[in-house]
Every structure is written in C-alpha cells, then in structure tokens.
Amino acid sequence: MSAGMGGDRLRRVAVTLAEVFCIVGTLVGTGVIGTRVAESSGGALAADATRIAPAGPAFSIWSVIYLGLFALTIYQWLPSQATRARHRATGWWVAASMVLNAAWLLVTQAGWIWVSVGVIVTLALVLGVVVRRLTEVAAEGPVDRVVLDGTLGLYLGWVAVATCANITAALVSSGVEPGAAVADAAAVGVLVVVAVLGVVLARRLGGRLAVAGAMAWGLAWIVVGRLTDEPESLATAIAAGVAAVVVVAAALVARRRGWADDTAPA
C-alpha cells in the first residue's frame, strides 16, 4: 500500500470514528442518554433564556445536518472517493468539526457554559476552513453538491448564528442582566454583527446559499421567539428579520457578481 493510499485510509477511519463520537454526543444532547441541551447549564441555552435565542423549532436543522454528516461519512468510503482532492483537503477538518460538536454537547452537560463558548468558536473557525477549502476545489456532480457543499454549508451557517447566541447565553448566565432598553440595544448590536458576518462569508465563500440559508433560518426563528415567547422584544425581532434579509441578499449579490464558484452552487 502506498503512503498516499495509507493516508487516505487513515483519514477516512478518522472521519468515521469522529462520526461515531458525534452520534454519542447527539444522544446525550437530545436527552436519550443525558440531559437535553435546553435543560443543561441551568437552562442558559433554552429558547427563552436570552433575546438572541432562536425558538425551539429552529433546532430541527440539526436533523438535516446530522443526516448529511452520516451520508458524508459513507460517501467518503466509496472507491471513487478515496483519493479525491476534496476529501483530502477537508477530511481531517470535518472529523475535527464532529469531535468539537460532540465536545460542545458534553461540556454543556457539565454546565461549563464559558468552555462551551470556546468550543463553539473553535468549531465555527474549523467549519470556515472546511467550506473555504470546498470553494477552492470544484464539486463533481449533484451528490457532491448535496453531501459535501450542502451539508457543510448548512453546518457553518447554523453554527455562525449559534455562536452569537451561545456567547449571549454565557453573559446572561454570568449575571449580565441590564434593563430592557439596554438589553434590546445589545441584542440589536449582536444581530448587526451577525449580518456583517453573513456579508463577509458571502464574499469569502462565493455566496454559498446553504450558508446563507442556514443563517437566515436561525435569524427567522429569533424573530419568532421574540414575538411569541419570553423575553419579548420587538426591536430584537425587527433586527433579526433585517439581518436575515441582509445575509440572503449578500449571498445573491456575491453570486451575481461572479464571486461564486460556478461548480459549487450550494
């Protein structure tokens, strides 16, 4: 066996083991063998804990992401995929993302809310590298676009919004509880940051619709949460709605101006 083929096998094994660990973490986070995320860390991550928390149904996007990661794990084992540049460029990073995902779920179980911030920020950075590398190596066919570009784009977009929500939750759980007007202003400020991040990602990653779509999904459910649940905040809802529009518009403009890689429209 050549050194290159041996490295390819090791990478695929690493992705598979990371997927298994991710599944275990998911079972913990969904309450099958642990405490549901919304009930862990003293409820700091519940849908009604902060102004930046999306409403509960938003988290159903994880079902799509986890299914995609499972499909990706199987896909990389196909003989035709063994030596492909896309897997070589992203495989170890994808494995790292799944380990970090499970680690985040485990540290929230322990109530280590600030540690969870460090983990999710690292996860967001890792996913940024993954999707950037996908942008640099052309996709080959619809399966590639769905399994790699689609899954990892959704993953990055959602985690980008979740990171801001996680930081906000950590601050609130640490006793940072300003009055309603200041809290509204702070929430709007965070959502401005999310909108700017969406624009940056659109420019750097070629206007990937999966990234923008996942970000808009999370932002839209912040709107729902702040209009229908505690803490109610019209200002936050409006800011989240505007941010969602900005993120999607930035992606569409990036694609129209040719910043997008035509071979990877996800």
PDB file of C-alpha atoms in Angstrom, residues 31-235:
ATOM      1  CA  GLY A  31     -31.745  13.580  26.240  1.00  0.00           C
ATOM      2  CA  VAL A  32     -31.613   9.949  25.129  1.00  0.00           C
ATOM      3  CA  ILE A  33     -28.693   9.233  27.467  1.00  0.00           C
ATOM      4  CA  GLY A  34     -28.277  12.622  29.069  1.00  0.00           C
ATOM      5  CA  THR A  35     -29.973  15.974  29.668  1.00  0.00           C
ATOM      6  CA  ARG A  36     -31.480  17.899  26.757  1.00  0.00           C
ATOM      7  CA  VAL A  37     -29.396  20.927  25.768  1.00  0.00           C
ATOM      8  CA  ALA A  38     -32.251  23.304  26.621  1.00  0.00           C
ATOM      9  CA  GLU A  39     -32.251  21.959  30.175  1.00  0.00           C
ATOM     10  CA  SER A  40     -28.480  21.780  30.661  1.00  0.00           C
ATOM     11  CA  SER A  41     -26.217  24.536  32.006  1.00  0.00           C
ATOM     12  CA  GLY A  42     -29.027  25.710  34.273  1.00  0.00           C
ATOM     13  CA  GLY A  43     -31.295  26.445  31.319  1.00  0.00           C
ATOM     14  CA  ALA A  44     -28.880  29.054  29.915  1.00  0.00           C
ATOM     15  CA  LEU A  45     -29.307  27.645  26.417  1.00  0.00           C
ATOM     16  CA  ALA A  46     -33.107  27.376  26.428  1.00  0.00           C
ATOM     17  CA  ALA A  47     -35.163  29.073  23.728  1.00  0.00           C
ATOM     18  CA  ASP A  48     -36.452  31.653  26.211  1.00  0.00           C
ATOM     19  CA  ALA A  49     -33.165  32.300  28.022  1.00  0.00           C
ATOM     20  CA  THR A  50     -31.975  35.335  26.029  1.00  0.00           C
ATOM     21  CA  ARG A  51     -33.076  37.715  23.298  1.00  0.00           C
ATOM     22  CA  ILE A  52     -30.740  36.030  20.783  1.00  0.00           C
ATOM     23  CA  ALA A  53     -32.045  32.504  21.389  1.00  0.00           C
ATOM     24  CA  PRO A  54     -33.955  31.069  18.389  1.00  0.00           C
ATOM     25  CA  ALA A  55     -37.354  29.482  19.033  1.00  0.00           C
ATOM     26  CA  GLY A  56     -37.340  25.733  19.608  1.00  0.00           C
ATOM     27  CA  PRO A  57     -38.257  24.555  16.066  1.00  0.00           C
ATOM     28  CA  ALA A  58     -35.096  26.217  14.711  1.00  0.00           C
ATOM     29  CA  PHE A  59     -33.037  23.367  16.110  1.00  0.00           C
ATOM     30  CA  SER A  60     -34.664  20.883  13.747  1.00  0.00           C
ATOM     31  CA  ILE A  61     -31.970  21.938  11.271  1.00  0.00           C
ATOM     32  CA  TRP A  62     -29.636  19.677  13.215  1.00  0.00           C
ATOM     33  CA  SER A  63     -31.547  16.657  11.905  1.00  0.00           C
ATOM     34  CA  VAL A  64     -30.632  17.665   8.350  1.00  0.00           C
ATOM     35  CA  ILE A  65     -27.013  18.409   9.282  1.00  0.00           C
ATOM     36  CA  TYR A  66     -26.560  15.133  11.165  1.00  0.00           C
ATOM     37  CA  LEU A  67     -28.109  13.155   8.311  1.00  0.00           C
ATOM     38  CA  GLY A  68     -25.753  14.913   5.919  1.00  0.00           C
ATOM     39  CA  LEU A  69     -22.717  14.147   8.071  1.00  0.00           C
ATOM     40  CA  PHE A  70     -23.720  10.489   8.191  1.00  0.00           C
ATOM     41  CA  ALA A  71     -24.108  10.459   4.402  1.00  0.00           C
ATOM     42  CA  LEU A  72     -20.728  12.173   4.029  1.00  0.00           C
ATOM     43  CA  THR A  73     -19.089   9.529   6.204  1.00  0.00           C
ATOM     44  CA  ILE A  74     -20.471   6.779   3.962  1.00  0.00           C
ATOM     45  CA  TYR A  75     -19.757   8.717   0.761  1.00  0.00           C
ATOM     46  CA  GLN A  76     -16.055   9.122   1.507  1.00  0.00           C
ATOM     47  CA  TRP A  77     -15.687   5.328   1.679  1.00  0.00           C
ATOM     48  CA  LEU A  78     -16.804   4.788  -1.907  1.00  0.00           C
ATOM     49  CA  PRO A  79     -13.851   3.582  -4.010  1.00  0.00           C
ATOM     50  CA  SER A  80     -14.312   6.503  -6.388  1.00  0.00           C
ATOM     51  CA  GLN A  81     -13.880   8.954  -3.498  1.00  0.00           C
ATOM     52  CA  ALA A  82     -10.799   7.503  -1.852  1.00  0.00           C
ATOM     53  CA  THR A  83      -8.159   9.769  -3.389  1.00  0.00           C
ATOM     54  CA  ARG A  84     -10.220  12.814  -4.331  1.00  0.00           C
ATOM     55  CA  ALA A  85      -8.684  16.195  -3.622  1.00  0.00           C
ATOM     56  CA  ARG A  86     -11.856  17.479  -1.929  1.00  0.00           C
ATOM     57  CA  HIS A  87     -11.770  14.775   0.720  1.00  0.00           C
ATOM     58  CA  ARG A  88      -8.032  15.166   1.183  1.00  0.00           C
ATOM     59  CA  ALA A  89      -8.455  18.921   1.632  1.00  0.00           C
ATOM     60  CA  THR A  90     -11.341  18.702   4.111  1.00  0.00           C
ATOM     61  CA  GLY A  91     -11.491  15.246   5.684  1.00  0.00           C
ATOM     62  CA  TRP A  92      -9.407  15.892   8.786  1.00  0.00           C
ATOM     63  CA  TRP A  93     -11.148  19.225   9.319  1.00  0.00           C
ATOM     64  CA  VAL A  94     -14.565  17.588   9.002  1.00  0.00           C
ATOM     65  CA  ALA A  95     -13.503  14.992  11.583  1.00  0.00           C
ATOM     66  CA  ALA A  96     -12.378  17.795  13.891  1.00  0.00           C
ATOM     67  CA  SER A  97     -15.732  19.536  13.485  1.00  0.00           C
ATOM     68  CA  MET A  98     -17.638  16.425  14.523  1.00  0.00           C
ATOM     69  CA  VAL A  99     -15.422  15.923  17.580  1.00  0.00           C
ATOM     70  CA  LEU A 100     -15.928  19.574  18.553  1.00  0.00           C
ATOM     71  CA  ASN A 101     -19.678  19.218  18.033  1.00  0.00           C
ATOM     72  CA  ALA A 102     -19.841  16.297  20.440  1.00  0.00           C
ATOM     73  CA  ALA A 103     -17.478  18.048  22.858  1.00  0.00           C
ATOM     74  CA  TRP A 104     -19.789  21.075  22.949  1.00  0.00           C
ATOM     75  CA  LEU A 105     -22.722  18.877  23.874  1.00  0.00           C
ATOM     76  CA  LEU A 106     -20.713  17.197  26.620  1.00  0.00           C
ATOM     77  CA  VAL A 107     -19.386  20.400  28.195  1.00  0.00           C
ATOM     78  CA  THR A 108     -22.869  21.911  28.283  1.00  0.00           C
ATOM     79  CA  GLN A 109     -23.985  18.797  30.147  1.00  0.00           C
ATOM     80  CA  ALA A 110     -21.349  19.622  32.748  1.00  0.00           C
ATOM     81  CA  GLY A 111     -22.632  23.192  32.970  1.00  0.00           C
ATOM     82  CA  TRP A 112     -19.376  24.682  31.675  1.00  0.00           C
ATOM     83  CA  ILE A 113     -21.028  27.467  29.730  1.00  0.00           C
ATOM     84  CA  TRP A 114     -17.884  29.525  29.076  1.00  0.00           C
ATOM     85  CA  VAL A 115     -15.978  26.435  27.990  1.00  0.00           C
ATOM     86  CA  SER A 116     -18.814  25.805  25.543  1.00  0.00           C
ATOM     87  CA  VAL A 117     -18.174  29.278  24.101  1.00  0.00           C
ATOM     88  CA  GLY A 118     -14.553  28.374  23.434  1.00  0.00           C
ATOM     89  CA  VAL A 119     -15.590  25.103  21.817  1.00  0.00           C
ATOM     90  CA  ILE A 120     -18.234  26.610  19.538  1.00  0.00           C
ATOM     91  CA  VAL A 121     -15.966  29.473  18.446  1.00  0.00           C
ATOM     92  CA  THR A 122     -13.324  26.894  17.517  1.00  0.00           C
ATOM     93  CA  LEU A 123     -15.979  24.868  15.703  1.00  0.00           C
ATOM     94  CA  ALA A 124     -17.044  27.906  13.684  1.00  0.00           C
ATOM     95  CA  LEU A 125     -13.440  28.596  12.676  1.00  0.00           C
ATOM     96  CA  VAL A 126     -12.880  24.964  11.676  1.00  0.00           C
ATOM     97  CA  LEU A 127     -16.032  24.967   9.554  1.00  0.00           C
ATOM     98  CA  GLY A 128     -14.919  28.193   7.926  1.00  0.00           C
ATOM     99  CA  VAL A 129     -11.735  26.440   6.829  1.00  0.00           C
ATOM    100  CA  VAL A 130     -13.719  23.441   5.567  1.00  0.00           C
ATOM    101  CA  VAL A 131     -16.104  25.448   3.402  1.00  0.00           C
ATOM    102  CA  ARG A 132     -13.300  27.675   2.142  1.00  0.00           C
ATOM    103  CA  ARG A 133     -11.417  24.578   1.003  1.00  0.00           C
ATOM    104  CA  LEU A 134     -14.531  23.262  -0.701  1.00  0.00           C
ATOM    105  CA  THR A 135     -14.728  26.559  -2.572  1.00  0.00           C
ATOM    106  CA  GLU A 136     -11.166  26.078  -3.818  1.00  0.00           C
ATOM    107  CA  VAL A 137     -11.723  22.550  -5.167  1.00  0.00           C
ATOM    108  CA  ALA A 138     -14.515  22.089  -7.709  1.00  0.00           C
ATOM    109  CA  ALA A 139     -17.519  19.882  -6.961  1.00  0.00           C
ATOM    110  CA  GLU A 140     -18.222  16.930  -9.244  1.00  0.00           C
ATOM    111  CA  GLY A 141     -21.901  16.241  -9.754  1.00  0.00           C
ATOM    112  CA  PRO A 142     -25.087  16.601  -7.711  1.00  0.00           C
ATOM    113  CA  VAL A 143     -24.116  14.149  -4.965  1.00  0.00           C
ATOM    114  CA  ASP A 144     -21.003  16.169  -4.256  1.00  0.00           C
ATOM    115  CA  ARG A 145     -23.020  19.366  -4.141  1.00  0.00           C
ATOM    116  CA  VAL A 146     -25.592  17.974  -1.726  1.00  0.00           C
ATOM    117  CA  VAL A 147     -23.462  15.775   0.535  1.00  0.00           C
ATOM    118  CA  LEU A 148     -20.401  18.000   0.822  1.00  0.00           C
ATOM    119  CA  ASP A 149     -21.361  21.556  -0.137  1.00  0.00           C
ATOM    120  CA  GLY A 150     -24.931  21.382   1.137  1.00  0.00           C
ATOM    121  CA  THR A 151     -24.235  19.656   4.448  1.00  0.00           C
ATOM    122  CA  LEU A 152     -21.142  21.619   5.387  1.00  0.00           C
ATOM    123  CA  GLY A 153     -22.634  24.896   4.209  1.00  0.00           C
ATOM    124  CA  LEU A 154     -25.680  24.416   6.440  1.00  0.00           C
ATOM    125  CA  TYR A 155     -23.391  23.363   9.269  1.00  0.00           C
ATOM    126  CA  LEU A 156     -21.306  26.540   9.025  1.00  0.00           C
ATOM    127  CA  GLY A 157     -24.289  28.861   8.606  1.00  0.00           C
ATOM    128  CA  TRP A 158     -26.125  27.495  11.607  1.00  0.00           C
ATOM    129  CA  VAL A 159     -23.037  27.431  13.842  1.00  0.00           C
ATOM    130  CA  ALA A 160     -22.300  31.063  12.912  1.00  0.00           C
ATOM    131  CA  VAL A 161     -25.652  32.124  14.396  1.00  0.00           C
ATOM    132  CA  ALA A 162     -25.414  29.645  17.273  1.00  0.00           C
ATOM    133  CA  THR A 163     -22.037  31.051  18.280  1.00  0.00           C
ATOM    134  CA  CYS A 164     -23.513  34.508  18.835  1.00  0.00           C
ATOM    135  CA  ALA A 165     -26.429  33.001  20.758  1.00  0.00           C
ATOM    136  CA  ASN A 166     -24.012  30.933  22.873  1.00  0.00           C
ATOM    137  CA  ILE A 167     -21.892  33.954  23.807  1.00  0.00           C
ATOM    138  CA  THR A 168     -25.013  35.896  24.760  1.00  0.00           C
ATOM    139  CA  ALA A 169     -26.243  32.984  26.878  1.00  0.00           C
ATOM    140  CA  ALA A 170     -22.897  32.803  28.673  1.00  0.00           C
ATOM    141  CA  LEU A 171     -23.021  36.504  29.506  1.00  0.00           C
ATOM    142  CA  VAL A 172     -26.581  36.309  30.829  1.00  0.00           C
ATOM    143  CA  SER A 173     -25.819  33.185  32.867  1.00  0.00           C
ATOM    144  CA  SER A 174     -22.866  35.044  34.393  1.00  0.00           C
ATOM    145  CA  GLY A 175     -25.168  37.719  35.735  1.00  0.00           C
ATOM    146  CA  VAL A 176     -25.037  40.296  32.951  1.00  0.00           C
ATOM    147  CA  GLU A 177     -28.679  41.377  33.065  1.00  0.00           C
ATOM    148  CA  PRO A 178     -29.157  45.014  32.020  1.00  0.00           C
ATOM    149  CA  GLY A 179     -32.510  46.761  31.847  1.00  0.00           C
ATOM    150  CA  ALA A 180     -34.878  46.115  28.975  1.00  0.00           C
ATOM    151  CA  ALA A 181     -33.751  49.081  26.868  1.00  0.00           C
ATOM    152  CA  VAL A 182     -30.062  48.262  27.222  1.00  0.00           C
ATOM    153  CA  ALA A 183     -30.729  44.566  26.589  1.00  0.00           C
ATOM    154  CA  ASP A 184     -32.616  45.441  23.406  1.00  0.00           C
ATOM    155  CA  ALA A 185     -29.763  47.664  22.255  1.00  0.00           C
ATOM    156  CA  ALA A 186     -27.205  44.946  22.998  1.00  0.00           C
ATOM    157  CA  ALA A 187     -29.276  42.343  21.140  1.00  0.00           C
ATOM    158  CA  VAL A 188     -29.558  44.625  18.116  1.00  0.00           C
ATOM    159  CA  GLY A 189     -25.789  45.122  18.256  1.00  0.00           C
ATOM    160  CA  VAL A 190     -25.197  41.370  18.241  1.00  0.00           C
ATOM    161  CA  LEU A 191     -27.529  40.964  15.269  1.00  0.00           C
ATOM    162  CA  VAL A 192     -25.649  43.682  13.384  1.00  0.00           C
ATOM    163  CA  VAL A 193     -22.521  41.586  13.943  1.00  0.00           C
ATOM    164  CA  VAL A 194     -24.339  38.514  12.586  1.00  0.00           C
ATOM    165  CA  ALA A 195     -25.409  40.447   9.493  1.00  0.00           C
ATOM    166  CA  VAL A 196     -21.853  41.676   8.905  1.00  0.00           C
ATOM    167  CA  LEU A 197     -20.567  38.125   9.373  1.00  0.00           C
ATOM    168  CA  GLY A 198     -23.062  36.939   6.771  1.00  0.00           C
ATOM    169  CA  VAL A 199     -21.773  39.525   4.299  1.00  0.00           C
ATOM    170  CA  VAL A 200     -18.155  38.533   4.984  1.00  0.00           C
ATOM    171  CA  LEU A 201     -18.953  34.855   4.474  1.00  0.00           C
ATOM    172  CA  ALA A 202     -20.782  35.639   1.243  1.00  0.00           C
ATOM    173  CA  ARG A 203     -17.754  37.496  -0.118  1.00  0.00           C
ATOM    174  CA  ARG A 204     -15.139  34.996   1.027  1.00  0.00           C
ATOM    175  CA  LEU A 205     -17.062  31.839   0.156  1.00  0.00           C
ATOM    176  CA  GLY A 206     -18.674  32.926  -3.097  1.00  0.00           C
ATOM    177  CA  GLY A 207     -22.240  33.449  -1.928  1.00  0.00           C
ATOM    178  CA  ARG A 208     -22.989  29.908  -0.851  1.00  0.00           C
ATOM    179  CA  LEU A 209     -26.741  29.547  -0.496  1.00  0.00           C
ATOM    180  CA  ALA A 210     -26.531  26.772   2.086  1.00  0.00           C
ATOM    181  CA  VAL A 211     -24.539  29.027   4.418  1.00  0.00           C
ATOM    182  CA  ALA A 212     -26.856  31.996   3.922  1.00  0.00           C
ATOM    183  CA  GLY A 213     -29.960  29.810   4.156  1.00  0.00           C
ATOM    184  CA  ALA A 214     -28.938  28.309   7.490  1.00  0.00           C
ATOM    185  CA  MET A 215     -28.095  31.729   8.895  1.00  0.00           C
ATOM    186  CA  ALA A 216     -31.422  33.145   7.698  1.00  0.00           C
ATOM    187  CA  TRP A 217     -33.215  30.130   9.206  1.00  0.00           C
ATOM    188  CA  GLY A 218     -31.714  30.793  12.626  1.00  0.00           C
ATOM    189  CA  LEU A 219     -32.411  34.519  12.401  1.00  0.00           C
ATOM    190  CA  ALA A 220     -36.007  33.939  11.323  1.00  0.00           C
ATOM    191  CA  TRP A 221     -36.601  31.789  14.386  1.00  0.00           C
ATOM    192  CA  ILE A 222     -35.145  34.513  16.583  1.00  0.00           C
ATOM    193  CA  VAL A 223     -37.881  36.716  15.133  1.00  0.00           C
ATOM    194  CA  VAL A 224     -40.499  34.114  16.042  1.00  0.00           C
ATOM    195  CA  GLY A 225     -39.066  33.651  19.519  1.00  0.00           C
ATOM    196  CA  ARG A 226     -39.042  37.331  20.369  1.00  0.00           C
ATOM    197  CA  LEU A 227     -42.586  37.869  19.114  1.00  0.00           C
ATOM    198  CA  THR A 228     -44.197  34.797  20.657  1.00  0.00           C
ATOM    199  CA  ASP A 229     -42.129  33.866  23.714  1.00  0.00           C
ATOM    200  CA  GLU A 230     -40.202  35.420  26.576  1.00  0.00           C
ATOM    201  CA  PRO A 231     -38.267  37.601  26.609  1.00  0.00           C
ATOM    202  CA  GLU A 232     -40.442  39.527  24.164  1.00  0.00           C
ATOM    203  CA  SER A 233     -38.599  42.179  22.187  1.00  0.00           C
ATOM    204  CA  LEU A 234     -39.948  43.887  19.098  1.00  0.00           C
ATOM    205  CA  ALA A 235     -36.622  45.651  18.495  1.00  0.00           C
TER     206      ALA A 235
END
